[in-house]
Coordinates of C-alpha atoms in Angstrom, one line a residue:
Chain E
E24 CA 0.0 0.0 0.0
T25 CA 1.4 3.4 -1.0
G26 CA -1.0 5.4 1.2
V27 CA -2.0 7.6 -1.7
T28 CA -5.8 7.7 -2.2
Q29 CA -7.9 9.2 -4.9
S30 CA -11.6 9.8 -5.4
P31 CA -13.7 9.0 -7.2
T32 CA -12.5 5.8 -8.8
H33 CA -14.6 6.3 -12.0
L34 CA -16.5 9.3 -13.4
I35 CA -18.5 9.9 -16.5
K36 CA -19.1 13.4 -17.7
T37 CA -20.3 15.1 -20.9
R38 CA -18.4 17.5 -23.1
G39 CA -18.3 21.0 -21.8
Q40 CA -18.8 20.0 -18.2
Q41 CA -16.4 20.6 -15.3
V42 CA -14.8 17.9 -13.1
T43 CA -12.9 17.9 -9.8
L44 CA -10.7 15.0 -8.8
R45 CA -9.3 14.6 -5.4
C46 CA -6.1 13.1 -3.9
S47 CA -4.9 12.5 -0.4
S48 CA -1.1 12.2 -0.2
Q49 CA 0.9 9.6 1.7
S50 CA 1.5 10.5 5.3
G51 CA 4.6 12.7 5.7
H52 CA 4.7 13.8 2.0
N53 CA 4.5 17.4 1.1
T54 CA 4.4 17.4 -2.7
V55 CA 1.7 16.2 -5.0
S56 CA 2.0 15.7 -8.8
W57 CA -0.8 14.9 -11.2
Y58 CA -0.5 12.9 -14.4
Q59 CA -2.8 12.0 -17.3
Q60 CA -2.5 8.5 -18.7
A61 CA -4.3 8.0 -22.0
L62 CA -5.1 4.4 -23.1
G63 CA -1.9 2.7 -24.3
Q64 CA 0.4 5.5 -23.3
G65 CA 2.6 6.4 -20.4
P66 CA 1.6 8.9 -17.8
Q67 CA 2.0 12.6 -18.9
F68 CA 2.9 15.2 -16.3
I69 CA 0.2 17.8 -15.7
F70 CA 1.5 19.8 -12.8
Q71 CA 3.0 19.6 -9.3
Y72 CA 2.2 21.3 -6.1
Y73 CA 4.5 22.0 -3.2
R74 CA 3.5 23.9 -0.1
E75 CA 0.2 24.9 -1.7
E76 CA 1.8 26.5 -4.8
E77 CA 2.2 25.2 -8.3
N78 CA 5.8 24.0 -8.7
G79 CA 6.0 23.0 -12.4
R80 CA 3.6 22.5 -15.2
G81 CA 3.5 20.2 -18.2
N82 CA 2.1 20.9 -21.6
F83 CA -1.6 21.2 -20.6
P84 CA -3.9 24.1 -21.2
P85 CA -5.1 26.5 -18.5
R86 CA -8.4 24.7 -18.2
F87 CA -6.5 22.2 -16.2
S88 CA -6.0 23.7 -12.7
G89 CA -5.2 22.5 -9.3
L90 CA -5.0 23.2 -5.6
Q91 CA -3.1 21.9 -2.7
F92 CA -4.4 22.3 0.8
P93 CA -2.5 22.8 4.1
N94 CA -2.8 19.0 4.9
Y95 CA -1.1 18.4 1.5
S96 CA -4.2 16.9 -0.1
S97 CA -4.9 18.1 -3.6
E98 CA -7.5 18.7 -6.2
L99 CA -7.3 18.6 -10.0
N100 CA -10.0 20.6 -11.8
V101 CA -10.7 20.4 -15.5
N102 CA -13.1 22.9 -17.1
A103 CA -14.8 22.7 -20.5
L104 CA -14.2 19.0 -20.8
E105 CA -13.3 17.6 -24.2
L106 CA -13.5 14.1 -25.5
D107 CA -9.7 13.8 -25.5
D108 CA -9.7 14.4 -21.7
S109 CA -10.9 10.8 -21.3
A110 CA -8.1 9.1 -19.5
L111 CA -6.8 7.8 -16.2
Y112 CA -5.8 10.6 -13.9
L113 CA -3.0 9.7 -11.5
C114 CA -1.9 11.5 -8.4
A115 CA 1.5 10.9 -6.9
S116 CA 2.9 12.2 -3.7
S117 CA 6.5 12.6 -2.6
L118 CA 8.7 14.3 0.0
A119 CA 10.7 17.2 -1.4
E120 CA 14.3 16.8 -0.3
T121 CA 17.5 18.7 -0.9
G122 CA 19.1 17.6 -4.1
G123 CA 15.9 16.5 -5.6
F124 CA 16.2 12.9 -4.8
E125 CA 12.5 12.3 -4.6
T126 CA 10.5 9.2 -5.2
Q127 CA 6.9 9.6 -6.3
Y128 CA 4.3 7.1 -5.0
F129 CA 1.2 6.7 -7.0
G130 CA -2.5 6.4 -6.1
P131 CA -4.9 4.1 -7.9
G132 CA -6.1 6.8 -10.3
T133 CA -9.5 8.2 -11.3
R134 CA -10.8 7.0 -14.7
L135 CA -12.6 9.8 -16.4
L136 CA -14.8 9.2 -19.4
V137 CA -16.1 12.2 -21.4
L138 CA -19.0 11.5 -23.7
Chain P
A27 CA 13.2 18.5 -23.0
Q28 CA 13.9 15.0 -22.0
S29 CA 12.2 12.0 -23.5
V30 CA 12.2 8.2 -22.8
S31 CA 12.0 5.4 -25.3
Q32 CA 10.9 1.9 -24.6
H33 CA 11.5 -0.1 -27.7
N34 CA 9.6 -3.3 -26.8
H35 CA 5.8 -2.6 -26.7
H36 CA 4.7 -6.1 -26.2
V37 CA 6.8 -9.0 -24.9
I38 CA 5.6 -12.6 -24.4
L39 CA 7.8 -15.0 -22.4
S40 CA 7.4 -18.5 -21.0
E41 CA 7.9 -19.0 -17.3
A42 CA 11.6 -19.2 -16.3
A43 CA 12.8 -17.3 -19.3
S44 CA 15.1 -14.4 -18.8
L45 CA 13.8 -10.9 -19.3
E46 CA 15.4 -7.7 -20.5
L47 CA 13.3 -4.6 -21.3
G48 CA 15.0 -1.7 -23.0
C49 CA 14.9 1.9 -21.9
N50 CA 16.7 4.8 -23.4
Y51 CA 16.5 8.4 -22.5
S52 CA 17.5 11.6 -24.2
Y53 CA 19.0 14.3 -21.9
G54 CA 22.5 15.5 -21.6
G55 CA 22.5 16.4 -17.9
T56 CA 22.2 14.5 -14.7
V57 CA 19.1 12.2 -14.5
N58 CA 17.4 10.1 -11.9
L59 CA 16.0 6.8 -13.3
F60 CA 13.0 4.7 -12.3
W61 CA 11.1 1.6 -13.3
Y62 CA 7.5 1.4 -12.3
V63 CA 5.2 -1.6 -12.7
Q64 CA 1.4 -1.7 -13.1
Y65 CA -0.1 -5.1 -12.4
P66 CA -3.5 -5.8 -13.9
G67 CA -6.1 -3.8 -11.9
Q68 CA -3.5 -2.3 -9.6
H69 CA -1.8 1.1 -9.3
L70 CA 1.7 2.0 -10.5
Q71 CA 4.3 0.7 -8.1
L72 CA 8.0 1.5 -7.9
L73 CA 10.2 -1.5 -8.9
L74 CA 13.6 0.2 -8.5
K75 CA 15.4 3.6 -8.8
Y76 CA 18.8 5.0 -9.6
F77 CA 20.0 8.3 -8.2
S78 CA 23.7 7.9 -8.0
G79 CA 26.5 5.4 -7.1
D80 CA 26.6 1.8 -8.2
P81 CA 25.0 1.7 -11.7
L82 CA 23.6 -1.8 -11.1
V83 CA 20.5 -1.4 -8.9
K84 CA 18.4 -4.1 -7.4
G85 CA 14.7 -3.8 -6.8
I86 CA 11.8 -5.8 -5.6
K87 CA 10.8 -9.2 -6.8
G88 CA 14.2 -10.1 -8.2
F89 CA 14.4 -7.3 -10.7
E90 CA 17.5 -5.3 -11.4
A91 CA 18.5 -2.5 -13.8
E92 CA 21.8 -1.2 -15.1
F93 CA 22.5 2.4 -15.8
I94 CA 24.9 2.8 -18.7
K95 CA 25.6 6.5 -19.0
S96 CA 27.4 6.3 -22.3
K97 CA 24.4 4.6 -23.9
F98 CA 21.8 6.7 -22.1
S99 CA 20.2 3.4 -21.1
F100 CA 18.6 1.9 -18.1
N101 CA 17.5 -1.6 -19.1
L102 CA 15.4 -3.8 -16.7
R103 CA 16.4 -7.4 -16.2
K104 CA 15.2 -10.5 -14.4
P105 CA 16.9 -13.9 -14.7
S106 CA 13.8 -16.0 -14.5
V107 CA 10.3 -14.6 -14.9
Q108 CA 7.1 -15.9 -13.2
W109 CA 3.5 -15.8 -14.4
S110 CA 2.9 -13.2 -11.7
D111 CA 5.3 -10.8 -13.5
T112 CA 2.6 -10.3 -16.1
A113 CA 2.1 -6.5 -16.0
E114 CA 2.9 -3.3 -17.8
Y115 CA 6.4 -1.8 -17.1
F116 CA 7.2 1.8 -17.4
C117 CA 10.6 3.4 -17.5
A118 CA 10.8 7.1 -16.2
V119 CA 13.3 9.8 -15.7
T120 CA 13.5 13.0 -13.7
V121 CA 16.1 15.7 -14.4
T122 CA 18.2 17.1 -11.6
G123 CA 17.1 20.7 -11.2
G124 CA 14.0 20.0 -13.4
G125 CA 11.4 20.1 -10.7
N126 CA 11.1 16.3 -10.2
K127 CA 8.7 16.0 -13.1
L128 CA 8.6 12.3 -14.1
T129 CA 8.8 11.7 -17.9
F130 CA 7.6 8.3 -18.8
G131 CA 8.1 6.0 -21.7
T132 CA 5.1 4.5 -23.4
G133 CA 5.4 1.2 -21.5
T134 CA 6.1 -2.4 -22.2
Q135 CA 3.3 -4.9 -21.8
L136 CA 4.8 -8.2 -20.5
K137 CA 2.8 -11.4 -20.7
V138 CA 4.3 -14.5 -19.0
E139 CA 2.8 -17.8 -20.1
L140 CA 2.7 -20.9 -18.1

């Protein structure tokens, strides 16, 4: 068990709607990263949060946004959903350390289907 | 920007066969390297990682990987696979000073037959 939990496990939305996905990080971790995994692909980095601030962003449009809370849990929000947003969304938590020698531990993911 | 290539997309082996999955990355600076595994119906789990030191790293379940800097490679090996090793394997890299963003390869689907 990694200790990272995500909710919900599955979600069906229609094009144009908005969705919020949630993640609780592993105990003792202070950094949360979000990834999108399309079918047959490796996970793609969306963004990372450290101490409640965005700390790096991948090649995703601004309609993908996030939050990190004081307890280090996090939300991923996607506005104006498109069909291509259908994917498994993964949350990973880690402990930021000097030198960057971090290991990210993944949650089970939320599978989003956009119709 | 860094990238990761996994050349074998699907591999089928018989139990007890040896395994080697290829992973190459493109980046000229200092990298940290990872192999993750995703068993059917389960979440991504860390198999092993390399940050520095001995380029031959050992992970869980008898897996090992060797970092060859001159070849930009980090191949995963196991001397004798088991049916329970059936899973998807992902190689990933972070770049020192790059914000600890994991860049993944496209994955290798391994099927081990009895």
